[in-house]
mmCIF file of C-alpha atoms in Angstrom:
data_model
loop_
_atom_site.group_PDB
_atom_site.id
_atom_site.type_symbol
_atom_site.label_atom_id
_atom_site.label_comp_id
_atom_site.label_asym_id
_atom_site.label_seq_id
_atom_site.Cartn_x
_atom_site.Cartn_y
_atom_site.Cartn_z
ATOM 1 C CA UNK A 1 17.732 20.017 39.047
ATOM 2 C CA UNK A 2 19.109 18.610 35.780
ATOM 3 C CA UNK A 3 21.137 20.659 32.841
ATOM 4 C CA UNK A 4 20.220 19.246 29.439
ATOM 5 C CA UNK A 5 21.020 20.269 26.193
ATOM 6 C CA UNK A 6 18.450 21.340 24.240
ATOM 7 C CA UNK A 7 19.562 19.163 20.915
ATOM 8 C CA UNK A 8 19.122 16.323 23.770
ATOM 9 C CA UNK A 9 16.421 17.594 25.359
ATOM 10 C CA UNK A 10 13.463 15.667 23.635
ATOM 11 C CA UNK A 11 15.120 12.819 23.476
ATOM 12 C CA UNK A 12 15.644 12.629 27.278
ATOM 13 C CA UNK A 13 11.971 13.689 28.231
ATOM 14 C CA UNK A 14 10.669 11.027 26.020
ATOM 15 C CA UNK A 15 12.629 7.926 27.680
ATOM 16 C CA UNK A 16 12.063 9.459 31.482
ATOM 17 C CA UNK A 17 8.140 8.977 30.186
ATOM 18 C CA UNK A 18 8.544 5.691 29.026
ATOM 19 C CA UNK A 19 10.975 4.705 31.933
ATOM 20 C CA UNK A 20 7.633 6.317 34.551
ATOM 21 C CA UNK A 21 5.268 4.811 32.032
ATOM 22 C CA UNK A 22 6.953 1.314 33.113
ATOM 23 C CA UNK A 23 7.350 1.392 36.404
ATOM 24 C CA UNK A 24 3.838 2.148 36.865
ATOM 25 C CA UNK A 25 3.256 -0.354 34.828
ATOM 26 C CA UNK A 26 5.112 -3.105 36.550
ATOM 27 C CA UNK A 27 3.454 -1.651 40.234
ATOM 28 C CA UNK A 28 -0.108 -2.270 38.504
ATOM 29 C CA UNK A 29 0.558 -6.040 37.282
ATOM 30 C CA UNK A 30 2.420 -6.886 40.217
ATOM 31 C CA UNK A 31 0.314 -5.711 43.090
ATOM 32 C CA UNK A 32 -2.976 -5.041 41.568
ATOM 33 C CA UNK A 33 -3.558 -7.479 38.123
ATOM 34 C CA UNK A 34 -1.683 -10.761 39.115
ATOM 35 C CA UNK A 35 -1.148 -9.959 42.494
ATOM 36 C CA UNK A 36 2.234 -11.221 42.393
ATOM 37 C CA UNK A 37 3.057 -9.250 45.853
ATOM 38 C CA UNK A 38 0.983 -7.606 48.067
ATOM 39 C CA UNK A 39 1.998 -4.202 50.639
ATOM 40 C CA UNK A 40 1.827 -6.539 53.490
ATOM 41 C CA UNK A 41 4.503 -8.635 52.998
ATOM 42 C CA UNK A 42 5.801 -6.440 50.188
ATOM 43 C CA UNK A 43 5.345 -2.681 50.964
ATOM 44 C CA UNK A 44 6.364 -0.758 48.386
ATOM 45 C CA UNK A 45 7.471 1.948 50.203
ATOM 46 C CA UNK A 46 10.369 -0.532 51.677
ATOM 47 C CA UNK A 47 11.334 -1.274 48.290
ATOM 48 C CA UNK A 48 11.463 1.813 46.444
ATOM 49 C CA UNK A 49 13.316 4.859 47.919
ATOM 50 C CA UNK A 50 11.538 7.044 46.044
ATOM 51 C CA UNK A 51 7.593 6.007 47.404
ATOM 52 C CA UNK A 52 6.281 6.782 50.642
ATOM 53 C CA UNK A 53 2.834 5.642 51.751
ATOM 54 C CA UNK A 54 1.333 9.105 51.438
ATOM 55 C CA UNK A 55 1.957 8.198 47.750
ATOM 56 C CA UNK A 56 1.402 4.627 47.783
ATOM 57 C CA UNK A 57 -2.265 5.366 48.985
ATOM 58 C CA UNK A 58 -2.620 7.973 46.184
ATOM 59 C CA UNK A 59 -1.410 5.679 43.534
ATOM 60 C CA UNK A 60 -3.759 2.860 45.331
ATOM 61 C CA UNK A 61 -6.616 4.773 44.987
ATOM 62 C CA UNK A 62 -6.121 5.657 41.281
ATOM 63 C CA UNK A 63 -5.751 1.991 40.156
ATOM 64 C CA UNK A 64 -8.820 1.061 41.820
ATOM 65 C CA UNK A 65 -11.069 3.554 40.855
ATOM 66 C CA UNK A 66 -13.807 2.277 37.610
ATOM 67 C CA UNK A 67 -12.155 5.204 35.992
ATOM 68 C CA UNK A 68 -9.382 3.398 35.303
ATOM 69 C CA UNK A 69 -10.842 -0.323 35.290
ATOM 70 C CA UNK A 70 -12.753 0.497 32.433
ATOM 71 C CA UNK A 71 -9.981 2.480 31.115
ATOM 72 C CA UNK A 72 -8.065 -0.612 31.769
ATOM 73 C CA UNK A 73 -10.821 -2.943 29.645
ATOM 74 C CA UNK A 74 -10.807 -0.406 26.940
ATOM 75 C CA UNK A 75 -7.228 -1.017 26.389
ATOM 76 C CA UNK A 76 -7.435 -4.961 26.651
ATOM 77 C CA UNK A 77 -10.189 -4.586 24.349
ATOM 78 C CA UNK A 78 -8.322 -2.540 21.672
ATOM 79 C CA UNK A 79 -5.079 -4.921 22.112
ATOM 80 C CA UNK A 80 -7.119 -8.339 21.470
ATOM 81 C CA UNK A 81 -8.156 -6.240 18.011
ATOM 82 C CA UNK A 82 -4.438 -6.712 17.184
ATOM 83 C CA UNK A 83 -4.518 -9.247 13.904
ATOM 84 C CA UNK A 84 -0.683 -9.393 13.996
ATOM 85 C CA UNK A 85 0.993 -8.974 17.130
ATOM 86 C CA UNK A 86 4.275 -8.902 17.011
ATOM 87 C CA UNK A 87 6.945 -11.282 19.562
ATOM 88 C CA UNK A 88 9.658 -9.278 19.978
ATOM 89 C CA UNK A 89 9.278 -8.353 23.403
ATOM 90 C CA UNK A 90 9.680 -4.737 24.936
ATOM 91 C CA UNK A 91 12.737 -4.102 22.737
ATOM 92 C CA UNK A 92 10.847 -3.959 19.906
ATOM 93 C CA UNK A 93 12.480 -3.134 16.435
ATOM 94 C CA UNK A 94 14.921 -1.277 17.605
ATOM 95 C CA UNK A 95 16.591 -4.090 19.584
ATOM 96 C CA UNK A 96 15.877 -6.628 16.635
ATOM 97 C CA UNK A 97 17.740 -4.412 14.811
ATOM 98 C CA UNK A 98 20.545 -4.434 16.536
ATOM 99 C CA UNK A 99 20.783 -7.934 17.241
ATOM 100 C CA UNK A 100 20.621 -8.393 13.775
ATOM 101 C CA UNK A 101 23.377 -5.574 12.688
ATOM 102 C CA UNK A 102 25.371 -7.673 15.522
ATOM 103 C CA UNK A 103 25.107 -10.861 13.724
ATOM 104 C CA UNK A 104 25.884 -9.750 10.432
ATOM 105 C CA UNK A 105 28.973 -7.831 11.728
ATOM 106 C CA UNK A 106 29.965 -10.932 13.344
ATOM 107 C CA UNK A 107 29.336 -13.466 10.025
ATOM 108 C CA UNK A 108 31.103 -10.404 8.206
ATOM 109 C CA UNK A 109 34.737 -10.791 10.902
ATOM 110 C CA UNK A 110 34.287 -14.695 10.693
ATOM 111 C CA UNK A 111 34.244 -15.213 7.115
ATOM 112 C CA UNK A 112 36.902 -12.288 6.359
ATOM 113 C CA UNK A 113 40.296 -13.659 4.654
ATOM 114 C CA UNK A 114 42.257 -11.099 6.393
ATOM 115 C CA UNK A 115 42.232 -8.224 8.745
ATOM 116 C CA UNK A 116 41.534 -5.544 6.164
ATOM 117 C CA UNK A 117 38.769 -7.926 4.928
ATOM 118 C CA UNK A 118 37.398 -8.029 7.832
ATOM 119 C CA UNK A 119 36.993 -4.148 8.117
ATOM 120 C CA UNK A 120 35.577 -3.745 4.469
ATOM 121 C CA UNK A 121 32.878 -6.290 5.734
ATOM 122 C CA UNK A 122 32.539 -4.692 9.449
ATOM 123 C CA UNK A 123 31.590 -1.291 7.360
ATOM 124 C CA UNK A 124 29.738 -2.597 4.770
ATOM 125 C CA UNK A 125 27.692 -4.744 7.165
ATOM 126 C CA UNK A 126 26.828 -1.644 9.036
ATOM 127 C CA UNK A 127 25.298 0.292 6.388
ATOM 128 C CA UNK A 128 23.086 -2.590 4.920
ATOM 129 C CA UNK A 129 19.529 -2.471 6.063
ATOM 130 C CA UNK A 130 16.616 -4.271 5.319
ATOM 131 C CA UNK A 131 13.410 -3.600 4.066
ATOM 132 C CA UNK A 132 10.587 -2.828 6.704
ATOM 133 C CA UNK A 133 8.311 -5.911 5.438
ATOM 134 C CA UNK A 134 11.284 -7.858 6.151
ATOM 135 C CA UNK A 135 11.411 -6.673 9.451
ATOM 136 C CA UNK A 136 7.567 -7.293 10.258
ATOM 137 C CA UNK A 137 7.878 -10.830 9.362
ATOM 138 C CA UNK A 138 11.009 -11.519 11.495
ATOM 139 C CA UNK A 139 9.017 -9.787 14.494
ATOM 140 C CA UNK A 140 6.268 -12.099 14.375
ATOM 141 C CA UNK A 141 8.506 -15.261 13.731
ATOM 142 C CA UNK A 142 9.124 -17.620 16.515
ATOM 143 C CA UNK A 143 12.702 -18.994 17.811
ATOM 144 C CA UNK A 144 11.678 -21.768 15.504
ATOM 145 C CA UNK A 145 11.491 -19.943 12.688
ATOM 146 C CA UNK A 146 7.683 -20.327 12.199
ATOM 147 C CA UNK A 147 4.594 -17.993 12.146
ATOM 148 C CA UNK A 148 2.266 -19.464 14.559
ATOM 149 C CA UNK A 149 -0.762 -16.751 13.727
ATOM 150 C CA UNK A 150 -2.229 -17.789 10.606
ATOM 151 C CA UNK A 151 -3.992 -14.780 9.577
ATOM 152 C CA UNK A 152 0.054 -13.513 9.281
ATOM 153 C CA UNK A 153 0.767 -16.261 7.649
ATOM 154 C CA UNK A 154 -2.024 -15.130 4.779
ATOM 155 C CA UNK A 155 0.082 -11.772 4.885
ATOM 156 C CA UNK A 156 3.566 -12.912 4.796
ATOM 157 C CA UNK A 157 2.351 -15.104 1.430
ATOM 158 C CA UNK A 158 0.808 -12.135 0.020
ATOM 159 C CA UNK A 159 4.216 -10.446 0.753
ATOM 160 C CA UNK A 160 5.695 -13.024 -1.672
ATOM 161 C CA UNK A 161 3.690 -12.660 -4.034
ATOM 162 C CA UNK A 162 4.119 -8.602 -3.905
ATOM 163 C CA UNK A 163 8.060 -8.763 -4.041
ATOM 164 C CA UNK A 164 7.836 -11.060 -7.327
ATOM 165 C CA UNK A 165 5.694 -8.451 -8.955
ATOM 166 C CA UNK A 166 7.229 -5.403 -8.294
ATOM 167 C CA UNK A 167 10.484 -7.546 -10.019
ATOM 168 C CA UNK A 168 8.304 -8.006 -13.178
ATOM 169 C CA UNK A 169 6.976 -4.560 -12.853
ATOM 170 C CA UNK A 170 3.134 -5.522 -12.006
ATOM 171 C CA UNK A 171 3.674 -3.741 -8.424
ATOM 172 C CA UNK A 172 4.517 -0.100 -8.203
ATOM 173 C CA UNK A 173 5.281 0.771 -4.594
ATOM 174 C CA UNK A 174 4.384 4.539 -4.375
ATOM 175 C CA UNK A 175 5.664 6.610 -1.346
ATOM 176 C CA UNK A 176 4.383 5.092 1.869
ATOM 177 C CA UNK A 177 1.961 2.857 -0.397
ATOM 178 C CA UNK A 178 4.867 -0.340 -0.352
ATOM 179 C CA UNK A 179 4.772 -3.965 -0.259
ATOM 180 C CA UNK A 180 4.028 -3.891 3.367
ATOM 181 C CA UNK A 181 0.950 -1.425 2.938
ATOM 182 C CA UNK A 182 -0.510 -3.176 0.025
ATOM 183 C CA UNK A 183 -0.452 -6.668 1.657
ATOM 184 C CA UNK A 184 -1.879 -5.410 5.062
ATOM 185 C CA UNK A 185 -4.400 -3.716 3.339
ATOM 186 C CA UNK A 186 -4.319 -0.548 5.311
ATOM 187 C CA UNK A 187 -2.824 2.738 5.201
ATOM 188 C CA UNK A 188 0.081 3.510 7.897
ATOM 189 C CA UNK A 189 -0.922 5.641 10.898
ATOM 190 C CA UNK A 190 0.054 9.277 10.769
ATOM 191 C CA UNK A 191 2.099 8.712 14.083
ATOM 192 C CA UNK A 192 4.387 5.566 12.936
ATOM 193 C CA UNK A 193 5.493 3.341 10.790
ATOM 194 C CA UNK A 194 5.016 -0.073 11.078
ATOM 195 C CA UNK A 195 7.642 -2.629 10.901
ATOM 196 C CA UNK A 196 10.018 0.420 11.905
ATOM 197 C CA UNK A 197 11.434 1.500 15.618
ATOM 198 C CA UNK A 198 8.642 3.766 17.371
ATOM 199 C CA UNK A 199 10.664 7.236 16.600
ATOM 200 C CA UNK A 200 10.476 7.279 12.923
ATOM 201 C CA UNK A 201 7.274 8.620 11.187
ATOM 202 C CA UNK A 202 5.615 9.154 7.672
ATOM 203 C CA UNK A 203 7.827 12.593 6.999
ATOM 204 C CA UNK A 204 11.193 11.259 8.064
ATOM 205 C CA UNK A 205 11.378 7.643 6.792
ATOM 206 C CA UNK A 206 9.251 7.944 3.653
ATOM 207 C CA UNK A 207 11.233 11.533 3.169
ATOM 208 C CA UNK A 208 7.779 12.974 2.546
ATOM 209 C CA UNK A 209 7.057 16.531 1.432
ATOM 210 C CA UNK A 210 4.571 18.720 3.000
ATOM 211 C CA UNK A 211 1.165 18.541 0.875
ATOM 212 C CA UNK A 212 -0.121 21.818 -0.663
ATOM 213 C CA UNK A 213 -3.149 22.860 -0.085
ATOM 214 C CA UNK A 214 -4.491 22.694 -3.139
ATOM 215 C CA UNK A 215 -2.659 19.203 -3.998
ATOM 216 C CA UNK A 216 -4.757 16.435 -4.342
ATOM 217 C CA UNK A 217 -3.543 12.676 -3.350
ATOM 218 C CA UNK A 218 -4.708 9.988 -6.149
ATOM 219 C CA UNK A 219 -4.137 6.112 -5.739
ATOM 220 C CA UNK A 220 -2.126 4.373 -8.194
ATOM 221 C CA UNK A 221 -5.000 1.971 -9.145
ATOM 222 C CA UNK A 222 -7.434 5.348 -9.662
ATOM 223 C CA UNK A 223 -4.488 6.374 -12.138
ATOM 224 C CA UNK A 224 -3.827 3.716 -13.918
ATOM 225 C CA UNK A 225 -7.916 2.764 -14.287
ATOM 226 C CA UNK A 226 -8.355 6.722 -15.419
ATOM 227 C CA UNK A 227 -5.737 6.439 -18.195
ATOM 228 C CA UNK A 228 -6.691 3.127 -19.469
ATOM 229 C CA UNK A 229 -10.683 5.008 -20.043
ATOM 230 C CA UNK A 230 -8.764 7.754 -21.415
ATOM 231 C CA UNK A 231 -6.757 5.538 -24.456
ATOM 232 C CA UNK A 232 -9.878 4.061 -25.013
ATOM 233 C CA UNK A 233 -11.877 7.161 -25.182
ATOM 234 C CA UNK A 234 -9.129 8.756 -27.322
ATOM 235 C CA UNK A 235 -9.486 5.692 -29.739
ATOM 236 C CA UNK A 236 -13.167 5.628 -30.338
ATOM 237 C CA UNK A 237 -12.826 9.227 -31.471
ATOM 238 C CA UNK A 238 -10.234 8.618 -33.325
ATOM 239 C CA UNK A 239 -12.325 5.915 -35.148
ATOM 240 C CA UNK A 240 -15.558 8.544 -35.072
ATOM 241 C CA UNK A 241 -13.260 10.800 -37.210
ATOM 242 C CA UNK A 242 -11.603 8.436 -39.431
ATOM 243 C CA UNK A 243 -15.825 7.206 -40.480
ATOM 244 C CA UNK A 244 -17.184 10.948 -40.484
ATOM 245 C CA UNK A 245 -14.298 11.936 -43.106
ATOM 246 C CA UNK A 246 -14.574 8.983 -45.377
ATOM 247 C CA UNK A 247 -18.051 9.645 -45.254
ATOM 248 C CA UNK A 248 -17.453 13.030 -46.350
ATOM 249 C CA UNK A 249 -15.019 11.530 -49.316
ATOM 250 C CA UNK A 250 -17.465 9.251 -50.304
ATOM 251 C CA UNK A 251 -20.537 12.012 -50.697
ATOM 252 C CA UNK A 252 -17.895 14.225 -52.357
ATOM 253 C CA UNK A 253 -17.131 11.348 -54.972
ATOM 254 C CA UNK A 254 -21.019 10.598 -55.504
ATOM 255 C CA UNK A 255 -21.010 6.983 -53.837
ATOM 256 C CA UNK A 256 -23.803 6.982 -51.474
ATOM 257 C CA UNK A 257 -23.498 5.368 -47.916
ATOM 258 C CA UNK A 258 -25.818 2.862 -46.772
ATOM 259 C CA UNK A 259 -27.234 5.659 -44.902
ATOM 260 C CA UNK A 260 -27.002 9.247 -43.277
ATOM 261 C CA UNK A 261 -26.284 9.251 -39.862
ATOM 262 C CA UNK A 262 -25.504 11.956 -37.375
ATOM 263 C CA UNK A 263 -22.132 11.791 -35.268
ATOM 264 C CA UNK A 264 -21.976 12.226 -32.158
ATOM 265 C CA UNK A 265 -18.803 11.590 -29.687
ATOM 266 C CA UNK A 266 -20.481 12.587 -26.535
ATOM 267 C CA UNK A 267 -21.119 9.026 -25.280
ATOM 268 C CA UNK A 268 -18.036 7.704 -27.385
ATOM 269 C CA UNK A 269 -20.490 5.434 -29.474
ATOM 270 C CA UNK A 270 -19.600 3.894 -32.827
ATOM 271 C CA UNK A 271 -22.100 5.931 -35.228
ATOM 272 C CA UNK A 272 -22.485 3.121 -37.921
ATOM 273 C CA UNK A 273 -25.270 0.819 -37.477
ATOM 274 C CA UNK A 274 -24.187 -2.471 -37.315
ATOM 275 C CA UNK A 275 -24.916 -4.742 -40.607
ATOM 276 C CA UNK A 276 -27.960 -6.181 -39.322
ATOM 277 C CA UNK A 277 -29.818 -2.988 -38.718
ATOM 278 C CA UNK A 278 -28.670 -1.841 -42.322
ATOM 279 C CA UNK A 279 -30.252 -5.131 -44.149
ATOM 280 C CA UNK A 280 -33.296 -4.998 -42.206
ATOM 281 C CA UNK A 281 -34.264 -1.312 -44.214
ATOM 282 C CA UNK A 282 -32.189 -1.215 -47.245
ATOM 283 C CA UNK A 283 -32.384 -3.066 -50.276
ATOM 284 C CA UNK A 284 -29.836 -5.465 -50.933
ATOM 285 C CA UNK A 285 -27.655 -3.613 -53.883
ATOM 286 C CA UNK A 286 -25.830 -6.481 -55.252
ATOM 287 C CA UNK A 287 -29.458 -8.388 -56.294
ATOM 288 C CA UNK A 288 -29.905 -8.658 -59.942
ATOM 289 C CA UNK A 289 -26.684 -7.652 -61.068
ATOM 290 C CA UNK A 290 -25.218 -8.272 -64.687
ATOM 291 C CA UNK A 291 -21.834 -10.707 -65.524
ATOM 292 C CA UNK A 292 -19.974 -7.767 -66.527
ATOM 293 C CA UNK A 293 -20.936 -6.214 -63.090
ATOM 294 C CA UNK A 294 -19.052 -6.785 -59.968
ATOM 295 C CA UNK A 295 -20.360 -5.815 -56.518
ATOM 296 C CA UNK A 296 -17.452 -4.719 -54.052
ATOM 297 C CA UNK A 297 -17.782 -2.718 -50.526
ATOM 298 C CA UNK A 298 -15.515 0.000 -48.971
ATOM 299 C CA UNK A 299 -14.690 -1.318 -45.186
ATOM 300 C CA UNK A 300 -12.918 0.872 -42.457
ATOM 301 C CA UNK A 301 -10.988 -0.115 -39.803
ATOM 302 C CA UNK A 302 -13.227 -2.079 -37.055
ATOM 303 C CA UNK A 303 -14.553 -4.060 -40.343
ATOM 304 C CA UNK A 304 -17.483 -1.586 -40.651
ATOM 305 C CA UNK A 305 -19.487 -1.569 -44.289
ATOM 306 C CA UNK A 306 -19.585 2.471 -45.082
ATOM 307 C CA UNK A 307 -20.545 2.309 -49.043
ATOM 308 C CA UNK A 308 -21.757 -0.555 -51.142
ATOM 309 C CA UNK A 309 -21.133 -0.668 -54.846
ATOM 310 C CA UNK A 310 -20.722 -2.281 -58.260
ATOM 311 C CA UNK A 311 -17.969 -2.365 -60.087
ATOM 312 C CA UNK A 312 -18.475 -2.295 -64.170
ATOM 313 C CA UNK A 313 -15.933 -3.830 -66.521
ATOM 314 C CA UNK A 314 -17.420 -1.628 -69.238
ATOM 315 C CA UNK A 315 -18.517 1.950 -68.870
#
């Protein structure tokens, strides 16, 4: 029996799992998928302290059963779906990390003047990080410093293109909706975080709050295509207003409009007729008209005719 403390409890199950998870692992390849060894010349039970052949023949059984060969297919199948697989080997992010904190700290001693240099840059090296698209690209980049998949290579130039944006302002990254997100083109999973080590999730690295019930989630691009119908909206009635009350000065003064229409802002439709329309039932006003007459025309904003006149030198 082991004592664990509970603060260390979790943390402990989880890497006996994935230490199990591998050995299995390693027992399947080697003696069942390449066939590296074999229990004849091999038996595991020699090898291993820990295996008898009681258990060897359980185990056997398992791995050849089509439970578990088309379990087995399933997972090949769902691996080769895998656009961007990454080449950092089992250490995953987590070790890139690290060998990357490593190398800074190391640039950080070399380059230091002195020794107290030296530990400013040994500190601050520690705390710098870098972003998580920077992190996906450097885990599918080879020793060469190349991208041999080219469907990454279509994301890592869209990644580009994202981080000169969101300089400029055109790209707004919005909780877990970042430069990685939007160039993938896919929402993260709600059990990771890609281009981060496998214990972080949405909650703890995008320091998310817990959604309401009653809160409704909107995309940035719904929002900004919502208020850009609302200005517009809010300027047409603007405009409807603005023509309904100098049509109402104009009736109080006694100057006639080319004709009476009804407003309506329902459909957030100009209500004046457009000139055509207007000359094809009304007389033209300024036909026939003396010297001492002038014919003039009251415009409103949007260049629309809403009164025609003439203007007399002598009354």
């Amino acid at each position: 029996m082991f004592m664990c403390d509970d603060n260390k409890k979790s943390v402990v199950l989880t890497n006996c799992r994935n230490r199990w998870k591998g050995f299995k692992t390693r027992l399947t390849r080697d003696y069942f998928v390449t066939q590296k060894k074999n229990e004849v010349e091999h038996p595991p039970w020699n090898i291993y302290s820990g295996i008898t052949e009681d258990d060897w023949e359980k185990f056997k059984q398992i791995r050849e059963s089509d439970e578990f060969k088309e379990l087995s297919e399933q997972n090949r199948t769902n691996q080769q779906e895998n656009e961007h697989p990454h080449r950092m080997g089992r250490g995953g992010y987590g070790h890139a990390d690290q060998e990357y904190m490593r190398a800074k700290i190391k640039e950080a001693l070399l380059s230091a003047p002195s020794s107290s240099g030296a530990e400013s840059a040994t500190s601050t090296s520690t705390v710098a990080t870098r972003p998580r698209y920077i992190k996906w690209i450097d885990g599918r980049t080879d020793k060469k410093g190349l991208i041999p998949n080219p469907k990454t290579r279509l994301v890592v130039n869209t990644i580009h293109d994202l981080v000169e944006k969101e300089k400029v302002g055109e790209f707004i990254p919005v909780g877990s909706h970042d430069i990685l997100t939007e160039a993938l083109g896919n929402s993260e999973h709600g059990g990771r975080v890609r281009g981060i080590a496998g214990k972080a999730n949405l909650t703890s690295f995008f320091k998310r709050k817990k959604r309401r019930q009653n809160e409704i989630m909107v995309p940035l691009k719904q929002l900004q295509e919502y208020a850009k119908l609302v200005r517009d909206q809010t300027i047409v009635e603007l405009e409807v207003k603005w023509e309904q009350r100098t049509y109402e000065i104009l009736k109080s003064c006694g100057i006639t409009p080319p004709c009476d229409v009804e407003f309506k802002t329902r459909d957030f439709t100009p209500p004046f007729p457009n000139s055509s329309s207007v000359h094809s039932f009304e007389p033209d006003p300024f036909v026939n008209t003396s010297k001492d007459e002038l014919p003039c025309e009251l415009k409103v904003p949007g260049n629309r005719v809403v009164a025609k006149g003439v203007l007399c030198k002598h009354l």
